[in-house]
Amino acid sequence: MGKVYIVGAGPGDPELLTVRAVKILKEADVVLYDRLINEDILSLTRPGCLHIYVGKEDGKHTIPQEEINRLLLYYASLYEKVVRLKGGDPFIFGRGGEEVLFLADQGVPFEVVPGISSFYSVPAYAGIPLTLRGVSSSFAVVTGHEATGKEKKVNWEAFRGVDTLVVLMGVRNRQRIAGDLIKAGRDPDEPVAFVERGTTEDQRTVITTLREVAENPPEVKPPAVMVVGRVVEVHGRVKEFLENLKVLEGTGHAGG
Ligand SMILES: C[S@@+](CC[C@H](N)C(=O)[O-])C[C@H]1O[C@@H](n2cnc3c(N)ncnc32)[C@H](O)[C@@H]1O
């Protein structure tokens, strides 16, 4: 029986892979990867390494989780190093928890390699800090993918007192989420940022308010991170600086 590595690929920019992730990818026999994985990251593998797409469309699961688990078991019985490569961090809304429970139950050796999560790195590339002295001393990360089946329903009221709220998978339900947050007592004039395809060359940032999102939601395409809170105002103040940096250094990222 081989070993399964549950590896976080980071938010998109290949330079945000960890050193450990690069090392494991270079030695992999098989990589089972998700939808948001950058081609440049897959190209780090050695010739002959199998690349198997097990991605999920937004909300829908093209391959059921049980089938992905079965594939992990199958490839671990054939190969020494099986990599399960996931966007961001495997344990942040990535179903990595379910996969390690399954592997442990089946007695398959595994290792988890944490990745840089989109929830803070994507706002960071857009010049939005999640905490800021005097402005935000707390943040919460929540799914905007509404509870269906086994998922736990989000209690939006519980987030009334959190300074910065980060919503992942929230694009489709953005209008209802903004409405629920206003109903739960958040200020309708509170700024909101959507950062689309963060850390990639296609990064785009949309700045608006909770009221606007509830009444007349802006065009936003997934994947995007939604940030609600006063920290969003920092984006406008550092945007020009980030853009200059992009031009000067060719870093490939800016405030959108
Ligand atoms: C299923 S969750 C997985 C999160 C991932 N495990 C992480 O730690 O970043 C997918 C959601 O993460 C966010 N996301 C991931 N990569 C992103 C990116 N490059 N730009 C914007 N949002 C991203 C979006 O909200 C997307 O709907």
mmCIF file of C-alpha atoms and ligand atoms in Angstrom:
data_model
loop_
_atom_site.group_PDB
_atom_site.id
_atom_site.type_symbol
_atom_site.label_atom_id
_atom_site.label_comp_id
_atom_site.label_asym_id
_atom_site.label_seq_id
_atom_site.Cartn_x
_atom_site.Cartn_y
_atom_site.Cartn_z
ATOM 1 C CA MET A 1 0.000 0.000 0.000
ATOM 2 C CA GLY A 2 1.351 3.438 -0.997
ATOM 3 C CA LYS A 3 0.953 6.717 0.831
ATOM 4 C CA VAL A 4 -1.579 9.440 0.084
ATOM 5 C CA TYR A 5 -0.504 13.076 0.399
ATOM 6 C CA ILE A 6 -3.374 15.518 0.847
ATOM 7 C CA VAL A 7 -1.685 18.651 -0.485
ATOM 8 C CA GLY A 8 -2.848 22.272 -0.494
ATOM 9 C CA ALA A 9 -1.995 23.975 -3.799
ATOM 10 C CA GLY A 10 -2.611 27.533 -2.597
ATOM 11 C CA PRO A 11 -4.975 30.015 -4.252
ATOM 12 C CA GLY A 12 -3.601 29.989 -7.823
ATOM 13 C CA ASP A 13 -0.244 31.763 -8.062
ATOM 14 C CA PRO A 14 2.251 28.852 -8.332
ATOM 15 C CA GLU A 15 4.735 30.872 -6.259
ATOM 16 C CA LEU A 16 2.389 30.426 -3.309
ATOM 17 C CA LEU A 17 3.001 26.670 -3.155
ATOM 18 C CA THR A 18 4.861 25.510 -0.060
ATOM 19 C CA VAL A 19 8.362 24.030 -0.366
ATOM 20 C CA ARG A 20 6.959 20.730 0.959
ATOM 21 C CA ALA A 21 4.191 20.696 -1.694
ATOM 22 C CA VAL A 22 6.736 21.228 -4.502
ATOM 23 C CA LYS A 23 8.944 18.419 -3.165
ATOM 24 C CA ILE A 24 6.037 15.956 -2.977
ATOM 25 C CA LEU A 25 4.680 16.939 -6.415
ATOM 26 C CA LYS A 26 8.101 16.305 -7.983
ATOM 27 C CA GLU A 27 8.125 12.762 -6.555
ATOM 28 C CA ALA A 28 4.454 11.899 -7.210
ATOM 29 C CA ASP A 29 3.320 8.851 -9.210
ATOM 30 C CA VAL A 30 -0.285 10.060 -9.515
ATOM 31 C CA VAL A 31 -1.966 13.424 -8.887
ATOM 32 C CA LEU A 32 -5.732 13.628 -8.415
ATOM 33 C CA TYR A 33 -6.549 17.310 -8.764
ATOM 34 C CA ASP A 34 -9.430 19.746 -8.424
ATOM 35 C CA ARG A 35 -10.948 22.335 -10.754
ATOM 36 C CA LEU A 36 -9.087 25.415 -9.528
ATOM 37 C CA ILE A 37 -5.600 23.921 -9.881
ATOM 38 C CA ASN A 38 -3.233 25.901 -12.099
ATOM 39 C CA GLU A 39 -1.623 24.014 -15.041
ATOM 40 C CA ASP A 40 1.822 25.400 -14.054
ATOM 41 C CA ILE A 41 1.531 23.536 -10.770
ATOM 42 C CA LEU A 42 0.746 20.228 -12.496
ATOM 43 C CA SER A 43 3.724 20.732 -14.793
ATOM 44 C CA LEU A 44 6.042 20.410 -11.772
ATOM 45 C CA THR A 45 5.469 16.636 -11.769
ATOM 46 C CA ARG A 46 7.950 14.264 -13.404
ATOM 47 C CA PRO A 47 7.299 12.729 -16.869
ATOM 48 C CA GLY A 48 5.036 9.705 -16.572
ATOM 49 C CA CYS A 49 3.170 10.963 -13.529
ATOM 50 C CA LEU A 50 -0.581 10.410 -14.009
ATOM 51 C CA HIS A 51 -2.831 13.483 -13.789
ATOM 52 C CA ILE A 52 -6.417 12.648 -12.896
ATOM 53 C CA TYR A 53 -9.088 15.348 -12.864
ATOM 54 C CA VAL A 54 -11.652 14.883 -10.117
ATOM 55 C CA GLY A 55 -12.946 18.476 -10.121
ATOM 56 C CA LYS A 56 -16.292 19.730 -9.058
ATOM 57 C CA GLU A 57 -18.332 22.392 -10.797
ATOM 58 C CA ASP A 58 -19.533 25.318 -8.649
ATOM 59 C CA GLY A 59 -21.918 23.715 -6.176
ATOM 60 C CA LYS A 60 -22.360 20.499 -8.186
ATOM 61 C CA HIS A 61 -20.093 17.515 -7.667
ATOM 62 C CA THR A 62 -19.069 16.041 -11.015
ATOM 63 C CA ILE A 63 -17.503 13.094 -9.216
ATOM 64 C CA PRO A 64 -19.179 12.156 -5.919
ATOM 65 C CA GLN A 65 -16.917 12.275 -2.861
ATOM 66 C CA GLU A 66 -17.361 8.505 -2.340
ATOM 67 C CA GLU A 67 -15.954 7.926 -5.833
ATOM 68 C CA ILE A 68 -12.939 10.193 -5.107
ATOM 69 C CA ASN A 69 -12.319 8.211 -1.899
ATOM 70 C CA ARG A 70 -12.542 4.976 -3.871
ATOM 71 C CA LEU A 71 -10.022 6.316 -6.435
ATOM 72 C CA LEU A 72 -7.590 7.283 -3.641
ATOM 73 C CA LEU A 73 -7.769 3.750 -2.290
ATOM 74 C CA TYR A 74 -7.376 2.248 -5.759
ATOM 75 C CA TYR A 75 -4.304 4.331 -6.695
ATOM 76 C CA ALA A 76 -2.726 3.833 -3.260
ATOM 77 C CA SER A 77 -2.962 0.077 -3.865
ATOM 78 C CA LEU A 78 -1.037 0.492 -7.167
ATOM 79 C CA TYR A 79 1.451 3.328 -6.566
ATOM 80 C CA GLU A 80 3.841 4.503 -3.878
ATOM 81 C CA LYS A 81 3.101 8.261 -3.890
ATOM 82 C CA VAL A 82 -0.441 9.410 -4.527
ATOM 83 C CA VAL A 83 -1.110 13.139 -4.320
ATOM 84 C CA ARG A 84 -4.572 14.528 -3.705
ATOM 85 C CA LEU A 85 -4.070 18.157 -4.761
ATOM 86 C CA LYS A 86 -6.623 20.693 -3.571
ATOM 87 C CA GLY A 87 -7.034 24.442 -4.006
ATOM 88 C CA GLY A 88 -5.959 26.629 -1.082
ATOM 89 C CA ASP A 89 -5.728 24.648 2.135
ATOM 90 C CA PRO A 90 -7.182 21.111 2.145
ATOM 91 C CA PHE A 91 -8.886 21.574 5.512
ATOM 92 C CA ILE A 92 -10.634 24.877 4.716
ATOM 93 C CA PHE A 93 -13.887 24.008 2.939
ATOM 94 C CA GLY A 94 -11.913 21.495 0.911
ATOM 95 C CA ARG A 95 -13.363 18.195 2.140
ATOM 96 C CA GLY A 96 -9.842 17.188 3.168
ATOM 97 C CA GLY A 97 -11.255 16.261 6.573
ATOM 98 C CA GLU A 98 -13.566 13.689 5.004
ATOM 99 C CA GLU A 99 -10.717 12.231 2.953
ATOM 100 C CA VAL A 100 -8.371 11.755 5.923
ATOM 101 C CA LEU A 101 -11.180 10.129 7.941
ATOM 102 C CA PHE A 102 -11.788 7.740 5.063
ATOM 103 C CA LEU A 103 -8.062 6.925 4.664
ATOM 104 C CA ALA A 104 -7.673 6.380 8.419
ATOM 105 C CA ASP A 105 -10.697 4.025 8.406
ATOM 106 C CA GLN A 106 -9.198 2.072 5.509
ATOM 107 C CA GLY A 107 -5.759 1.902 7.128
ATOM 108 C CA VAL A 108 -4.090 3.835 4.262
ATOM 109 C CA PRO A 109 -1.010 5.858 5.355
ATOM 110 C CA PHE A 110 -1.416 9.575 4.657
ATOM 111 C CA GLU A 111 0.134 12.980 5.245
ATOM 112 C CA VAL A 112 -1.520 16.391 5.150
ATOM 113 C CA VAL A 113 0.432 19.273 3.597
ATOM 114 C CA PRO A 114 -1.316 22.549 4.489
ATOM 115 C CA GLY A 115 -1.649 25.169 1.770
ATOM 116 C CA ILE A 116 -2.095 28.934 1.675
ATOM 117 C CA SER A 117 -5.837 29.467 1.871
ATOM 118 C CA SER A 118 -7.675 31.827 -0.451
ATOM 119 C CA PHE A 119 -9.596 33.298 2.471
ATOM 120 C CA TYR A 120 -6.723 35.571 3.508
ATOM 121 C CA SER A 121 -4.308 35.422 0.542
ATOM 122 C CA VAL A 122 -6.822 36.567 -2.080
ATOM 123 C CA PRO A 123 -7.859 39.646 -0.029
ATOM 124 C CA ALA A 124 -4.134 40.256 0.621
ATOM 125 C CA TYR A 125 -3.375 40.373 -3.133
ATOM 126 C CA ALA A 126 -6.173 42.923 -3.432
ATOM 127 C CA GLY A 127 -4.631 45.019 -0.663
ATOM 128 C CA ILE A 128 -7.232 44.091 1.990
ATOM 129 C CA PRO A 129 -5.959 43.053 5.435
ATOM 130 C CA LEU A 130 -8.457 40.997 7.465
ATOM 131 C CA THR A 131 -7.382 42.655 10.712
ATOM 132 C CA LEU A 132 -6.300 46.254 11.227
ATOM 133 C CA ARG A 133 -5.501 48.061 14.442
ATOM 134 C CA GLY A 134 -8.422 50.265 15.432
ATOM 135 C CA VAL A 135 -10.644 48.917 12.628
ATOM 136 C CA SER A 136 -10.909 45.132 12.802
ATOM 137 C CA SER A 137 -9.902 42.940 15.715
ATOM 138 C CA SER A 138 -11.873 39.852 14.653
ATOM 139 C CA PHE A 139 -12.763 37.984 11.505
ATOM 140 C CA ALA A 140 -14.785 34.925 10.569
ATOM 141 C CA VAL A 141 -14.756 32.736 7.488
ATOM 142 C CA VAL A 142 -18.029 31.257 6.359
ATOM 143 C CA THR A 143 -19.452 29.321 3.429
ATOM 144 C CA GLY A 144 -21.994 31.015 1.210
ATOM 145 C CA HIS A 145 -22.921 27.715 -0.361
ATOM 146 C CA GLU A 146 -26.322 27.195 1.191
ATOM 147 C CA ALA A 147 -27.024 24.173 3.272
ATOM 148 C CA THR A 148 -28.321 21.259 1.308
ATOM 149 C CA GLY A 149 -28.360 17.680 2.519
ATOM 150 C CA LYS A 150 -25.769 17.079 5.207
ATOM 151 C CA GLU A 151 -24.240 20.576 5.349
ATOM 152 C CA LYS A 152 -24.755 22.633 8.494
ATOM 153 C CA LYS A 153 -26.920 25.724 7.942
ATOM 154 C CA VAL A 154 -25.209 29.111 8.434
ATOM 155 C CA ASN A 155 -26.561 31.255 11.275
ATOM 156 C CA TRP A 156 -25.877 34.730 9.802
ATOM 157 C CA GLU A 157 -27.040 36.439 13.030
ATOM 158 C CA ALA A 158 -24.065 34.920 14.819
ATOM 159 C CA PHE A 159 -21.739 37.104 12.706
ATOM 160 C CA ARG A 160 -23.279 40.448 13.627
ATOM 161 C CA GLY A 161 -20.423 41.352 15.984
ATOM 162 C CA VAL A 162 -17.546 40.045 13.866
ATOM 163 C CA ASP A 163 -15.569 42.961 12.389
ATOM 164 C CA THR A 164 -14.568 41.316 9.105
ATOM 165 C CA LEU A 165 -16.564 38.592 7.454
ATOM 166 C CA VAL A 166 -15.060 36.501 4.658
ATOM 167 C CA VAL A 167 -17.476 34.471 2.561
ATOM 168 C CA LEU A 168 -16.193 31.662 0.336
ATOM 169 C CA MET A 169 -18.422 30.111 -2.347
ATOM 170 C CA GLY A 170 -20.787 33.047 -1.958
ATOM 171 C CA VAL A 171 -21.104 34.392 -5.514
ATOM 172 C CA ARG A 172 -24.312 32.632 -6.475
ATOM 173 C CA ASN A 173 -26.117 33.580 -3.231
ATOM 174 C CA ARG A 174 -24.544 37.039 -2.810
ATOM 175 C CA GLN A 175 -27.828 38.942 -2.924
ATOM 176 C CA ARG A 176 -29.511 36.784 -0.286
ATOM 177 C CA ILE A 177 -26.383 36.729 1.919
ATOM 178 C CA ALA A 178 -26.177 40.552 1.899
ATOM 179 C CA GLY A 179 -29.901 40.769 2.707
ATOM 180 C CA ASP A 180 -29.530 38.276 5.581
ATOM 181 C CA LEU A 181 -26.546 40.203 6.987
ATOM 182 C CA ILE A 182 -28.504 43.483 6.935
ATOM 183 C CA LYS A 183 -31.483 41.732 8.580
ATOM 184 C CA ALA A 184 -29.081 40.361 11.191
ATOM 185 C CA GLY A 185 -28.089 43.948 12.074
ATOM 186 C CA ARG A 186 -25.036 44.765 9.950
ATOM 187 C CA ASP A 187 -24.778 48.305 8.609
ATOM 188 C CA PRO A 188 -26.125 48.458 5.007
ATOM 189 C CA ASP A 189 -23.381 50.989 4.166
ATOM 190 C CA GLU A 190 -20.648 48.609 5.197
ATOM 191 C CA PRO A 191 -18.150 48.143 2.341
ATOM 192 C CA VAL A 192 -17.952 44.843 0.492
ATOM 193 C CA ALA A 193 -15.234 43.549 -1.827
ATOM 194 C CA PHE A 194 -15.459 40.668 -4.255
ATOM 195 C CA VAL A 195 -12.049 39.475 -5.424
ATOM 196 C CA GLU A 196 -12.384 37.223 -8.478
ATOM 197 C CA ARG A 197 -9.659 34.731 -9.502
ATOM 198 C CA GLY A 198 -7.365 36.155 -6.874
ATOM 199 C CA THR A 199 -3.577 35.796 -7.148
ATOM 200 C CA THR A 200 -3.853 34.973 -10.881
ATOM 201 C CA GLU A 201 -3.311 37.269 -13.869
ATOM 202 C CA ASP A 202 -7.100 37.574 -14.175
ATOM 203 C CA GLN A 203 -7.609 38.940 -10.662
ATOM 204 C CA ARG A 204 -10.419 41.512 -10.552
ATOM 205 C CA THR A 205 -11.763 43.397 -7.552
ATOM 206 C CA VAL A 206 -15.275 44.839 -7.265
ATOM 207 C CA ILE A 207 -15.917 47.284 -4.405
ATOM 208 C CA THR A 208 -19.491 47.937 -3.318
ATOM 209 C CA THR A 209 -21.695 48.026 -0.187
ATOM 210 C CA LEU A 210 -23.964 45.521 1.522
ATOM 211 C CA ARG A 211 -27.020 47.566 0.468
ATOM 212 C CA GLU A 212 -25.957 47.509 -3.197
ATOM 213 C CA VAL A 213 -25.365 43.765 -3.128
ATOM 214 C CA ALA A 214 -28.786 43.201 -1.507
ATOM 215 C CA GLU A 215 -30.649 45.514 -3.912
ATOM 216 C CA ASN A 216 -28.726 45.439 -7.173
ATOM 217 C CA PRO A 217 -25.894 42.870 -7.020
ATOM 218 C CA PRO A 218 -22.830 43.616 -9.178
ATOM 219 C CA GLU A 219 -21.585 41.210 -11.844
ATOM 220 C CA VAL A 220 -19.189 38.765 -10.200
ATOM 221 C CA LYS A 221 -17.929 35.445 -11.523
ATOM 222 C CA PRO A 222 -16.771 32.554 -9.355
ATOM 223 C CA PRO A 223 -14.342 31.795 -7.903
ATOM 224 C CA ALA A 224 -14.397 34.903 -5.765
ATOM 225 C CA VAL A 225 -13.802 35.781 -2.137
ATOM 226 C CA MET A 226 -16.361 38.169 -0.621
ATOM 227 C CA VAL A 227 -15.070 40.426 2.175
ATOM 228 C CA VAL A 228 -17.500 42.442 4.319
ATOM 229 C CA GLY A 229 -16.139 45.095 6.665
ATOM 230 C CA ARG A 230 -14.372 48.444 7.059
ATOM 231 C CA VAL A 231 -11.002 46.873 6.175
ATOM 232 C CA VAL A 232 -12.200 46.923 2.545
ATOM 233 C CA GLU A 233 -11.542 50.702 2.568
ATOM 234 C CA VAL A 234 -7.813 49.951 2.696
ATOM 235 C CA HIS A 235 -8.074 48.609 -0.886
ATOM 236 C CA GLY A 236 -8.708 52.099 -2.274
ATOM 237 C CA ARG A 237 -5.841 53.563 -0.266
ATOM 238 C CA VAL A 238 -3.185 51.067 -1.383
ATOM 239 C CA LYS A 239 -4.530 50.214 -4.880
ATOM 240 C CA GLU A 240 -2.324 52.703 -6.690
ATOM 241 C CA PHE A 241 0.700 51.530 -4.757
ATOM 242 C CA LEU A 242 -0.040 47.882 -5.672
ATOM 243 C CA GLU A 243 -0.509 48.801 -9.330
ATOM 244 C CA ASN A 244 2.808 50.670 -9.392
ATOM 245 C CA LEU A 245 4.459 47.679 -7.797
ATOM 246 C CA LYS A 246 3.021 45.421 -10.502
ATOM 247 C CA VAL A 247 4.401 47.655 -13.248
ATOM 248 C CA LEU A 248 7.797 48.037 -11.580
ATOM 249 C CA GLU A 249 8.369 44.465 -10.561
ATOM 250 C CA GLY A 250 6.153 42.512 -12.955
ATOM 251 C CA THR A 251 4.828 40.619 -9.947
ATOM 252 C CA GLY A 252 1.645 39.748 -11.776
ATOM 253 C CA HIS A 253 -0.627 40.878 -8.989
ATOM 254 C CA ALA A 254 -2.311 44.112 -8.097
ATOM 255 C CA GLY A 255 -5.365 45.547 -6.475
ATOM 256 C CA GLY A 256 -7.642 44.491 -9.329
HETATM 257 C C1 LIG B 1 -14.480 24.810 -2.140
HETATM 258 S S1 LIG B 1 -13.802 26.314 -1.560
HETATM 259 C C2 LIG B 1 -12.155 25.784 -1.278
HETATM 260 C C3 LIG B 1 -11.334 26.748 -0.473
HETATM 261 C C4 LIG B 1 -9.880 26.335 -0.382
HETATM 262 N N1 LIG B 1 -9.733 25.071 0.289
HETATM 263 C C5 LIG B 1 -9.018 27.397 0.293
HETATM 264 O O1 LIG B 1 -8.474 27.151 1.382
HETATM 265 O O2 LIG B 1 -8.857 28.462 -0.304
HETATM 266 C C6 LIG B 1 -13.709 27.239 -3.059
HETATM 267 C C7 LIG B 1 -13.901 28.729 -2.829
HETATM 268 O O3 LIG B 1 -12.684 29.319 -2.404
HETATM 269 C C8 LIG B 1 -12.583 30.623 -2.941
HETATM 270 N N2 LIG B 1 -11.415 30.680 -3.822
HETATM 271 C C9 LIG B 1 -10.505 29.724 -4.005
HETATM 272 N N3 LIG B 1 -9.519 30.138 -4.833
HETATM 273 C C10 LIG B 1 -9.824 31.407 -5.166
HETATM 274 C C11 LIG B 1 -9.210 32.389 -5.988
HETATM 275 N N4 LIG B 1 -8.051 32.173 -6.622
HETATM 276 N N5 LIG B 1 -9.805 33.597 -6.102
HETATM 277 C C12 LIG B 1 -10.955 33.870 -5.473
HETATM 278 N N6 LIG B 1 -11.599 32.965 -4.697
HETATM 279 C C13 LIG B 1 -11.033 31.766 -4.537
HETATM 280 C C14 LIG B 1 -13.889 30.910 -3.677
HETATM 281 O O4 LIG B 1 -14.782 31.508 -2.757
HETATM 282 C C15 LIG B 1 -14.316 29.504 -4.049
HETATM 283 O O5 LIG B 1 -15.713 29.443 -4.290
#
